Coordinates of C-alpha atoms in Angstrom, one line a residue:
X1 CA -144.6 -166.4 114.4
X2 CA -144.5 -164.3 111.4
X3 CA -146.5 -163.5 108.0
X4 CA -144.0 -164.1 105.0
X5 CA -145.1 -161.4 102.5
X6 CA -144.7 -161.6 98.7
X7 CA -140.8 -160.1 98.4
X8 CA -139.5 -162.6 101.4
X9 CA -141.4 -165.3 100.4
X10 CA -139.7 -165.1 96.5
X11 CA -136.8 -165.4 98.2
X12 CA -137.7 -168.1 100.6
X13 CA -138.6 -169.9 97.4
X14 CA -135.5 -169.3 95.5
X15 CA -133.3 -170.8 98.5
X16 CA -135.3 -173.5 99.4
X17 CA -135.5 -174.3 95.4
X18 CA -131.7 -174.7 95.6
X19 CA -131.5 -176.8 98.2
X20 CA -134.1 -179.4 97.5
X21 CA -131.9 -179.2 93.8
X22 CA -128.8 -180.3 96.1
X23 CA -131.0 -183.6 97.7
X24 CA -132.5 -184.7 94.5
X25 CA -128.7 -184.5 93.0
X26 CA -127.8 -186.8 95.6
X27 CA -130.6 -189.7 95.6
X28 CA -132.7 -187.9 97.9
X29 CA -137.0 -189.1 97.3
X30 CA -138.9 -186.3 98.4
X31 CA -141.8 -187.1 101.2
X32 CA -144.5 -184.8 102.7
X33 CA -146.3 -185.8 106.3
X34 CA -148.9 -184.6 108.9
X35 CA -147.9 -181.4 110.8
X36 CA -149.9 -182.9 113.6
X37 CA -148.6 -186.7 115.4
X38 CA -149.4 -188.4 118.8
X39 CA -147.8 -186.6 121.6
X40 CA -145.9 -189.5 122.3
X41 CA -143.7 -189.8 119.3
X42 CA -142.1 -186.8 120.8
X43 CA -142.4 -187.0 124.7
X44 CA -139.6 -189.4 125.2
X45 CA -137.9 -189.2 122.0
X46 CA -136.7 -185.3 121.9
X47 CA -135.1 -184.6 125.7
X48 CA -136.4 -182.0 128.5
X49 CA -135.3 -179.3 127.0
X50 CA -137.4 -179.7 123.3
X51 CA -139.9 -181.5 124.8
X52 CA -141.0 -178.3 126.9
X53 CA -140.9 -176.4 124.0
X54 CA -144.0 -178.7 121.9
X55 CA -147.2 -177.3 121.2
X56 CA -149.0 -179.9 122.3
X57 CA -153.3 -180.5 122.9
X58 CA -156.1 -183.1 123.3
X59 CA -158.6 -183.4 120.9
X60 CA -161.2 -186.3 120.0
X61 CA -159.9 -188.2 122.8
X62 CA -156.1 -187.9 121.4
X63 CA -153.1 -186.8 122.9
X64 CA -151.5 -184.5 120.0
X65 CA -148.6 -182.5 119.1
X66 CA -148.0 -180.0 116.4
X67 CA -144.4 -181.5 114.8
X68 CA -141.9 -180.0 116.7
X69 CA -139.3 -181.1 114.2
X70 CA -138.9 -184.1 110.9
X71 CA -136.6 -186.8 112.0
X72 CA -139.2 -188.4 114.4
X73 CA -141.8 -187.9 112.0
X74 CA -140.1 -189.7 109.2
X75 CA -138.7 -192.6 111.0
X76 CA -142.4 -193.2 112.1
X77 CA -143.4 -193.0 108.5
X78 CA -140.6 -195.6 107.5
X79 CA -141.9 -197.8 110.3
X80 CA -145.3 -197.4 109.2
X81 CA -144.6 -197.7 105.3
X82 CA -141.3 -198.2 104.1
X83 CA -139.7 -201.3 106.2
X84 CA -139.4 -203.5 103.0
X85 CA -137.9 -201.0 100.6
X86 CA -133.8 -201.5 100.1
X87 CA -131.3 -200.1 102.2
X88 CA -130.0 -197.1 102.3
X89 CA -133.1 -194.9 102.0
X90 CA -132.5 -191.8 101.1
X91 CA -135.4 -189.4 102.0
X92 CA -135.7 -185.4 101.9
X93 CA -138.3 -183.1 103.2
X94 CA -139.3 -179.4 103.3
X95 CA -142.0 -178.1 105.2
X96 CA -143.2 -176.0 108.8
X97 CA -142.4 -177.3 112.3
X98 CA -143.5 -176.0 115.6
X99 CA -141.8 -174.9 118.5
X100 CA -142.4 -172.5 122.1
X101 CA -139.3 -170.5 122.0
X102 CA -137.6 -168.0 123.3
X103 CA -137.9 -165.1 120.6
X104 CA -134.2 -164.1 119.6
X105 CA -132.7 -163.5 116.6
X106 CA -134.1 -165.1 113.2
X107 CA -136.1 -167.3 115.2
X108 CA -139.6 -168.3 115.0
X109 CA -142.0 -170.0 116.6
X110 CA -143.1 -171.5 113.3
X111 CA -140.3 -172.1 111.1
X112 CA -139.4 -174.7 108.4
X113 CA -136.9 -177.4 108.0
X114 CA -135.8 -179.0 105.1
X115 CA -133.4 -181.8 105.4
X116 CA -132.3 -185.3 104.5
X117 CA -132.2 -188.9 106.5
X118 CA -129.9 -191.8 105.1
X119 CA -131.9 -194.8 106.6
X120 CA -129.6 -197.8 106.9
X121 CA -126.4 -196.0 106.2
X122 CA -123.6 -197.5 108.7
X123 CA -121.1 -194.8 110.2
X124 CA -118.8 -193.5 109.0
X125 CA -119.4 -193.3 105.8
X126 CA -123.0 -192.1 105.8
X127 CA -122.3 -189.5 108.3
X128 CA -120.0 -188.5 105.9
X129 CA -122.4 -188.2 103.2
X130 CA -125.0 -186.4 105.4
X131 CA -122.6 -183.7 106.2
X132 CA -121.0 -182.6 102.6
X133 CA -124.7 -182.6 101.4
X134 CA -125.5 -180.2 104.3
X135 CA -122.4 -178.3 103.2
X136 CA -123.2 -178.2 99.4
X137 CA -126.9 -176.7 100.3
X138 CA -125.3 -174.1 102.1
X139 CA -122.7 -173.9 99.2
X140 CA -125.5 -173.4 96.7
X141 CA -126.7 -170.4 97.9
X142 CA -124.0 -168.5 98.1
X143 CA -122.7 -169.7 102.1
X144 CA -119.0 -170.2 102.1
X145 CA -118.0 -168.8 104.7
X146 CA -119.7 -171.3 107.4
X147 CA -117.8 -173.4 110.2
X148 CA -118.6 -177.1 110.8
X149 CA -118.5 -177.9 114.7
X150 CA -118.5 -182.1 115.2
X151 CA -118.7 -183.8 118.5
X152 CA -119.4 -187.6 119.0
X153 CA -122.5 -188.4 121.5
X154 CA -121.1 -192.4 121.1
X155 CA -117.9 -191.9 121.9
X156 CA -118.8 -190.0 125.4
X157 CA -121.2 -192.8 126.5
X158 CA -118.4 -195.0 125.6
X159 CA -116.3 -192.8 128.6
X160 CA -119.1 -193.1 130.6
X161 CA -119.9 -196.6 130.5
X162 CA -116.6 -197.3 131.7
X163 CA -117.3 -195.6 135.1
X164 CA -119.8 -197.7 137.2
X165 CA -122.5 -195.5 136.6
X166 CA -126.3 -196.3 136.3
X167 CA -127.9 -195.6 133.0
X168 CA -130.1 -192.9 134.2
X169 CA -126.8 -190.8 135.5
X170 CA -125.1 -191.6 132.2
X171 CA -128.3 -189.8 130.2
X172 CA -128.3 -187.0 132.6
X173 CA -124.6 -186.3 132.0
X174 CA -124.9 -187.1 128.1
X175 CA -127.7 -184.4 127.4
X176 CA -125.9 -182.0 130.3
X177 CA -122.7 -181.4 127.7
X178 CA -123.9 -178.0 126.6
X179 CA -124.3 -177.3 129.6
X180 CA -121.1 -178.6 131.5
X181 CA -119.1 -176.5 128.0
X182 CA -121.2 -173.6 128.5
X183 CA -121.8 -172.9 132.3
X184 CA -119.6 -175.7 134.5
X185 CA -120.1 -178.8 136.6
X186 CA -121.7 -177.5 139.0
X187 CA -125.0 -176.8 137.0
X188 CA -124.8 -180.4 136.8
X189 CA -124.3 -181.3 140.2
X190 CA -127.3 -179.8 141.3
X191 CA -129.6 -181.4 138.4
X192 CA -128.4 -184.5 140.2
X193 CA -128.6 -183.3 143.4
X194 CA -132.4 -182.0 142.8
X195 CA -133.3 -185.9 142.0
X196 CA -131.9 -186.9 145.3
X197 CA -134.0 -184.3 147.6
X198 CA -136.3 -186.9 148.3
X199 CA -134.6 -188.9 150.3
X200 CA -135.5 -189.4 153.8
X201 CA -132.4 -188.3 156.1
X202 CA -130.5 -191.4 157.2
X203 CA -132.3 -194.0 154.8
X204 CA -129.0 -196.6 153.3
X205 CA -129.4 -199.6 151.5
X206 CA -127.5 -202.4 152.9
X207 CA -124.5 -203.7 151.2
X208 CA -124.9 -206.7 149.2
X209 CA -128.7 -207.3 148.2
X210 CA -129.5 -206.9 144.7
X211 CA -132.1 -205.4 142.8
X212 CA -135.3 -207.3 143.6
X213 CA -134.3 -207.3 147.4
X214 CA -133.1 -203.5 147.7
X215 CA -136.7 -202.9 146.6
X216 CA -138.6 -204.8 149.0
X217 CA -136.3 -204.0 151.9
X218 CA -136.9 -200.4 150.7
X219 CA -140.8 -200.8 150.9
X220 CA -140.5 -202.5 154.3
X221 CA -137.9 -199.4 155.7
X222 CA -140.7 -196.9 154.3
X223 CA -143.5 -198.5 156.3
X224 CA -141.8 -199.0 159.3
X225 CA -140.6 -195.3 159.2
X226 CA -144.4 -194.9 159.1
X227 CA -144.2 -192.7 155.7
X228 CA -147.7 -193.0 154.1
X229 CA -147.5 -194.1 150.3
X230 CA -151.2 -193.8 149.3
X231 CA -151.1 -190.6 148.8
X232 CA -150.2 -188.9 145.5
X233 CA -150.8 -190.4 142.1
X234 CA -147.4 -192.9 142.3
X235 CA -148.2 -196.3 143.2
X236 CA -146.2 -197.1 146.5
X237 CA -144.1 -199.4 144.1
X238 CA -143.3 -196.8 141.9
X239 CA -142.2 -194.7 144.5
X240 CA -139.6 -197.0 145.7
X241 CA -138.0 -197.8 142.5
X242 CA -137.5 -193.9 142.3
X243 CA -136.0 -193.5 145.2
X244 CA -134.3 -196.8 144.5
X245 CA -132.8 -195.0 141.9
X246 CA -131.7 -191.7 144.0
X247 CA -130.4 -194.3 146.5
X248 CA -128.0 -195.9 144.3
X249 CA -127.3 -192.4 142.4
X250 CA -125.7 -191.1 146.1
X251 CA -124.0 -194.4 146.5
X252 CA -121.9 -193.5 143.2
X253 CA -121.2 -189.9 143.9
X254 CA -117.5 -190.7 144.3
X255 CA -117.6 -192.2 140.4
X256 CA -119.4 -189.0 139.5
X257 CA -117.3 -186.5 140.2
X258 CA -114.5 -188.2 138.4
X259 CA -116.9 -188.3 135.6
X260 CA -117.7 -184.8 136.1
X261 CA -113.7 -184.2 136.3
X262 CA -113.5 -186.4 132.6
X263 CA -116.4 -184.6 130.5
X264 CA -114.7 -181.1 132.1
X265 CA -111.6 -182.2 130.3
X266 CA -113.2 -183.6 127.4
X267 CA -115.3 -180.3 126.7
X268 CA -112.6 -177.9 126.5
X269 CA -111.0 -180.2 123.7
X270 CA -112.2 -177.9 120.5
X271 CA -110.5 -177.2 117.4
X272 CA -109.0 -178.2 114.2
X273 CA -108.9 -181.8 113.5
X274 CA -104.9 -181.3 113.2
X275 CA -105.2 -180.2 116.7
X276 CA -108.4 -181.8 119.0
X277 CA -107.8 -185.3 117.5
X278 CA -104.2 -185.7 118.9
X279 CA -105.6 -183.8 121.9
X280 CA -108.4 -186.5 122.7
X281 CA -106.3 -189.4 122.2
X282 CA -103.9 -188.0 124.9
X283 CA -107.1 -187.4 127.1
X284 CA -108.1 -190.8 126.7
X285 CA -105.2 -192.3 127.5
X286 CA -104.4 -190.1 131.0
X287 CA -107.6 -191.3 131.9
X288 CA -107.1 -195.0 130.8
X289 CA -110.0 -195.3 128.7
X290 CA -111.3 -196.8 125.5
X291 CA -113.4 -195.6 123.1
X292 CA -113.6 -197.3 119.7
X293 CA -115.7 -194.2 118.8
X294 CA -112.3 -192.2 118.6
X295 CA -111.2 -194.4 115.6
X296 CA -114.8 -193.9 114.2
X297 CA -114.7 -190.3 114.1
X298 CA -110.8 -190.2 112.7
X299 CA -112.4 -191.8 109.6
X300 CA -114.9 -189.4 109.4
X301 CA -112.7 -186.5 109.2
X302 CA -110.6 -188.7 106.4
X303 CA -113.5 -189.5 104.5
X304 CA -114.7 -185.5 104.7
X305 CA -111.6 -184.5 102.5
X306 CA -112.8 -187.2 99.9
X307 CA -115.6 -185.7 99.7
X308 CA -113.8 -182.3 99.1
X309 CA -114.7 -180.4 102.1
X310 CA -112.3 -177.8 103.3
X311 CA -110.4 -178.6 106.3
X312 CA -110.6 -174.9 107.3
X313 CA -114.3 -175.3 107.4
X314 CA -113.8 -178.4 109.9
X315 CA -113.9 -177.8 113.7
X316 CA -113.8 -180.9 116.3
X317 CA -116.0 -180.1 119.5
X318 CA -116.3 -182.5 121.8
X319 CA -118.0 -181.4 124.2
X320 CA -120.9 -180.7 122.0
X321 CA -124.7 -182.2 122.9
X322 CA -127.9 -181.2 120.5
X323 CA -129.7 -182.2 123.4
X324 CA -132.2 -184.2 121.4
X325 CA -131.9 -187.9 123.0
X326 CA -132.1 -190.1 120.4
X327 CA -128.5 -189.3 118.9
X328 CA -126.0 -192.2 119.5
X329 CA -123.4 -191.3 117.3
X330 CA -121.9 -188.8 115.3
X331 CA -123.5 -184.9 116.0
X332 CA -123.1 -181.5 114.3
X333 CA -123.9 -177.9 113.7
X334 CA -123.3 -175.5 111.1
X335 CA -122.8 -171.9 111.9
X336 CA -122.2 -169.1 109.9
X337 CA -119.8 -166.2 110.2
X338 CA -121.5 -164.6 112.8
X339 CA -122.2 -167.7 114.9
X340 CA -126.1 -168.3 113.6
X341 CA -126.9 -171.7 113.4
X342 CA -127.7 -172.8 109.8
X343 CA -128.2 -176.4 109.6
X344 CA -127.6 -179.7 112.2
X345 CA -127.8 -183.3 112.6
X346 CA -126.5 -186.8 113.7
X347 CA -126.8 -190.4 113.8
X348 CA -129.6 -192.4 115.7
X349 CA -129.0 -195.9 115.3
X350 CA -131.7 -196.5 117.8
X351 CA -134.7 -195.2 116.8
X352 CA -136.0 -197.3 114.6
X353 CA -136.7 -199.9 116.9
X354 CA -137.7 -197.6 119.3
X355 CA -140.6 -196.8 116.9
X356 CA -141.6 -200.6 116.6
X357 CA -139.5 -201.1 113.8
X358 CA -138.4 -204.5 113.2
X359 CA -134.8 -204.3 114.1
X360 CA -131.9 -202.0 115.0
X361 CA -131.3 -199.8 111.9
X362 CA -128.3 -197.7 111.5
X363 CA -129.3 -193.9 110.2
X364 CA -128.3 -190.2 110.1
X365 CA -130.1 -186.9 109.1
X366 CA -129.6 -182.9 109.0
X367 CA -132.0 -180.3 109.4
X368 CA -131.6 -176.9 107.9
X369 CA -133.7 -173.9 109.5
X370 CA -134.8 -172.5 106.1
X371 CA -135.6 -168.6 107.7
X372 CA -131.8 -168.4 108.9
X373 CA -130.7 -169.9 105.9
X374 CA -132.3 -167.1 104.0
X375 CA -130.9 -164.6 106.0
X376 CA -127.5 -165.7 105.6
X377 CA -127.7 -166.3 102.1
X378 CA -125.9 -164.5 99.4
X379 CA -127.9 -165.9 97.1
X380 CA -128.7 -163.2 94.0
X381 CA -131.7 -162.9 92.5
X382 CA -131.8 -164.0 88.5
X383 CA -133.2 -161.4 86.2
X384 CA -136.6 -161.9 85.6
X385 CA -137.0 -163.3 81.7
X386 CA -140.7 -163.2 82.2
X387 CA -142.6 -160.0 81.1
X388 CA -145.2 -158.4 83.1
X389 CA -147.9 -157.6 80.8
X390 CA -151.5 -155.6 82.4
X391 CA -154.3 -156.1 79.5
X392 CA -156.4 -152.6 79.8
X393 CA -160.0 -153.0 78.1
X394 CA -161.2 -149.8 77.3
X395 CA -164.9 -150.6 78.1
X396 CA -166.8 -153.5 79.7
X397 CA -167.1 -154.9 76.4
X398 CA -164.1 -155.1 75.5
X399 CA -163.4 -157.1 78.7
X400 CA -163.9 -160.9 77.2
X401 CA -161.2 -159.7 74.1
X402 CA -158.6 -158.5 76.8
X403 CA -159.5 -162.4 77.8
X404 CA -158.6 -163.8 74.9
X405 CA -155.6 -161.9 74.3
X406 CA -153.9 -162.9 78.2
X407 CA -154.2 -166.5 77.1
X408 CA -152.4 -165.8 74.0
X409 CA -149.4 -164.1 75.9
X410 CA -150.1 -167.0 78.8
X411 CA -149.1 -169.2 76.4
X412 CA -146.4 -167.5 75.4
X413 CA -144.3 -167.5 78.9
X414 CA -145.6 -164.3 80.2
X415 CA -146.7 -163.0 83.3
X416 CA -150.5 -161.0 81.8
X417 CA -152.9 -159.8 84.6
X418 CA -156.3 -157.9 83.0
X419 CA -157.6 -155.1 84.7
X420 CA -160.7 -155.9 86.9
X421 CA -161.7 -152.6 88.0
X422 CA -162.8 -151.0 84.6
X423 CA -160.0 -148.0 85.1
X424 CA -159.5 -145.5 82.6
X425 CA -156.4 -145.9 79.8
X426 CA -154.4 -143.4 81.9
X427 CA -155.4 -144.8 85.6
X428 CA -154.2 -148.4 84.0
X429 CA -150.6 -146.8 82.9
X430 CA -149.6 -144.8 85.6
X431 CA -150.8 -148.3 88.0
X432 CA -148.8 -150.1 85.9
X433 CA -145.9 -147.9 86.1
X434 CA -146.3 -148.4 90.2
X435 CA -146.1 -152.3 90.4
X436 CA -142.9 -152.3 87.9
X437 CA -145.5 -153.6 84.7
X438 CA -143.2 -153.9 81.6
X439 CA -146.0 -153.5 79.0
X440 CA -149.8 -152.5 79.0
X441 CA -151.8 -153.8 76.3
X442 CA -154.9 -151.6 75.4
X443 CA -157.9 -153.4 73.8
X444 CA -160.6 -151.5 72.9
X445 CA -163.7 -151.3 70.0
X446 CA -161.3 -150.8 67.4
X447 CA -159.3 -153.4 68.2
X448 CA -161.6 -156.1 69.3
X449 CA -162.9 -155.8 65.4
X450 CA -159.8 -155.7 63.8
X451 CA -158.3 -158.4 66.6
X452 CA -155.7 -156.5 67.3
X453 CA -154.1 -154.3 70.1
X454 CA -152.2 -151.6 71.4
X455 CA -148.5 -153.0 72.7
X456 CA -146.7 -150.1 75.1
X457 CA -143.7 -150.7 76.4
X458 CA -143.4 -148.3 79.3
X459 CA -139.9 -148.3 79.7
X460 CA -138.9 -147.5 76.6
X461 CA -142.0 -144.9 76.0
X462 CA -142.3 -147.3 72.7
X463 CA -146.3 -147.8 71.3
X464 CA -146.9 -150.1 68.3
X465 CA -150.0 -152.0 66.6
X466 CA -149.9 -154.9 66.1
X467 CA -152.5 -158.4 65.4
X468 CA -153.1 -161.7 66.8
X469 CA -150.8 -163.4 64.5
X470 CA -148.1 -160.5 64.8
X471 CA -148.5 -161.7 68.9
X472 CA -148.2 -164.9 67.8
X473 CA -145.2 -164.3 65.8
X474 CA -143.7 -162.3 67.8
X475 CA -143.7 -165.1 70.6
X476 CA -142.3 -168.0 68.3
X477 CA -139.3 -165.5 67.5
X478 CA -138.6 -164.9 71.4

């Protein structure tokens, strides 16, 4: 974590100003909400990989979390709040979110997000929406040069679904993409092959029983291999439906390493739309497959170029994951020049009603990560219009005068700070000289009689006298 001193926080400001600008331009209703939540809005909404990373604790008899990041966050507030407000929401949010990670560059283990979710916006039009937003934030202050990668978490459970494999294999080779495009199959085939250690040598189900009777024939096999099952926390029925699991998982290893063999192929697919689209639909026709999430994702692209996004910004990666599992659609990250991630996102039709909401409720959201933002921006500073004005009072009692004359410049759109620590004339000037003070008004005897004061300009060496109602002029004319 890190302190945010006066010079980086302006400029935090100024960026984060311009993007919140963007979302309100485009419908977006600003919300604010807890930085802490129950644990268990996250533990089986985010994935291994982020879930690990959650600053979690008990307190008061509560299992809590420090928010790890908005999307879950909001959707529980819309749940909680919002269920009978029209569709599409549009909501924004800026604020700090929490994470154990690995220090690297421009990242913190307290950062902030702002970002936008489009509640009850159908793909692919919303999706479309979510990501020129994204774009124009990034646009706003001063980012052109940034690359959009897409992938399509729907359109590879659509592939696998087609395969004969179990759900739970489908998830682990869903939120394994990164890791099959960064490092192989094989760091996949031992996460599946570390779920089936377990299994006692020479234990097969026999062919033709069904669910409810694998299980008990399981149980029975167990007891009459004389393997004890009271010990541990797992009830003895929980046990067997794990290795239930495992069983069936090693029974379909001949499907998974064609599925292995298809996501290998689908990963390497990456590039222009011109070029990856034509690419996947040759893949998915070798391979005999449907997926009506291709079609989805071709109107995406179409409907990007209404929205007047450059095609050279526009990169189709399949084979990307996020590796946050409540995507079921559309997912994407925004780099920058040098590869830094700025911003990312996707649709999670799902979630909703996993929260308790009512009903299944299309959505999609981005996230930027405001400290990498900032230092990618080329965002220039506006000249300050304000002036910097220290009131010097030449004696304690002259100091409720130098009061009454801050106000006055106060109210006329200045920036006036009075001296506190009853410094000489010349200590106040050459201090005011230091901290980049435009003028020092000196307010002494004379002047508190007279109401008037002293106005120097330091930059221009320039010393005039001048009253209240000359101030007060003087300010109606600017």
């Amino acid at each position: 974590m890190r302190d945010l001193l006066p010079a980086a926080q302006g400029e935090a400001i100024r960026v984060r100003s311009h993007i919140e600008a963007i979302l309100e331009a485009y419908g977006y209703a600003s919300v604010d909400l807890p930085i802490i939540e129950h644990r268990d809005l996250y533990q089986r909404k985010l994935g291994e990989e982020l879930a690990g990373k959650v600053y979690e604790f008990s307190f008061g008899g509560r299992d809590l979390a420090l928010r790890p990041e908005w999307t879950a966050s909001v959707l529980r507030a819309y749940v909680a709040h919002l269920q009978d407000q029209p569709l599409p929401l549009r909501l924004s949010y800026s604020g700090p979110v929490f994470r154990y990670e690995r220090p690297q560059r421009h990242t913190y283990r307290q950062f902030t997000q702002i970002g936008g979710e489009i509640i009850g916006g159908p793909a692919p039009r919303a999706d479309a929406e979510a990501l020129a937003v994204a774009c124009a934030g990034l646009e706003a202050v001063g980012i052109n040069d940034y690359r959009v990668l897409i992938g399509h978490v729907g359109l590879v459970r659509e592939i696998l679904a087609q395969l004969g494999l179990t759900e739970r294999t489908q998830g682990i080779l869903v939120w394994g993409l990164d890791r099959l495009r960064t490092r192989g199959p094989e760091v996949i085939r031992e996460r599946l092959h570390e779920d089936n250690s377990e299994i006692p040598a020479g234990l097969e189900l026999p062919p033709g029983i069904d669910e409810s009777q694998s299980a008990a024939w399981l149980l029975q096999t167990l007891r009459m291999m004389e393997l004890d099952l009271s010990t541990g926390t797992r009830h003895p029925e929980e046990i067997v439906a794990r290795l239930l699991r495992k069983l069936r998982r090693r029974d379909e290893q001949a499907a998974i390493d064609h599925a292995l063999t298809i996501l290998t192929h689908l990963t390497s697919l990456s590039g222009p739309p011109a070029t990856a689209m034509p690419a996947m639909a040759a893949m998915l026709s070798e391979y005999n497959l449907e997926a009506p999430a291709y079609q989805e994702l071709g109107a995406l692209v179409e409907l990007l170029e209404a929205h007047g996004l450059d095609a050279e910004h526009i990169r189709i990666e399949a084979g990307l994951g996020r590796g946050l599992h409540y995507y079921s659609g559309m997912i994407f990250e925004i780099d920058d020049a040098s590869g830094l991630q700025l911003c990312g996102g996707g649709r999670y039709d799902d979630l909703v009603a996993a929260l308790g909401g009512r009903g299944r409720v299309p959505a999609v959201g981005f996230a930027y990560g405001l400290e990498r933002v900032v230092a990618a921006s080329k965002l220039t500073p506006p000249p300050s219009r304000r002036q910097h004005v220290l009131v010097a009072p030449v004696t304690d009692d002259d100091y409720g005068y130098a009061q009454q004359v801050a106000r006055q410049l106060r109210a006329q759109n200045m920036i006036v700070t009075v001296d506190l620590r009853g410094r000489a004339v010349g200590r106040n000037l050459s201090d005011a000289a230091r901290r980049g003070v435009d003028v020092v008004v000196i307010v002494g005897h004379e002047e508190r009689q007279n109401q008037t004061l002293v106005w120097r300009e330091l930059a221009r060496h320039h010393e005039q006298k001048m009253s209240l109602d000359d101030l007060a002029r003087m300010g109606q004319a600017g």
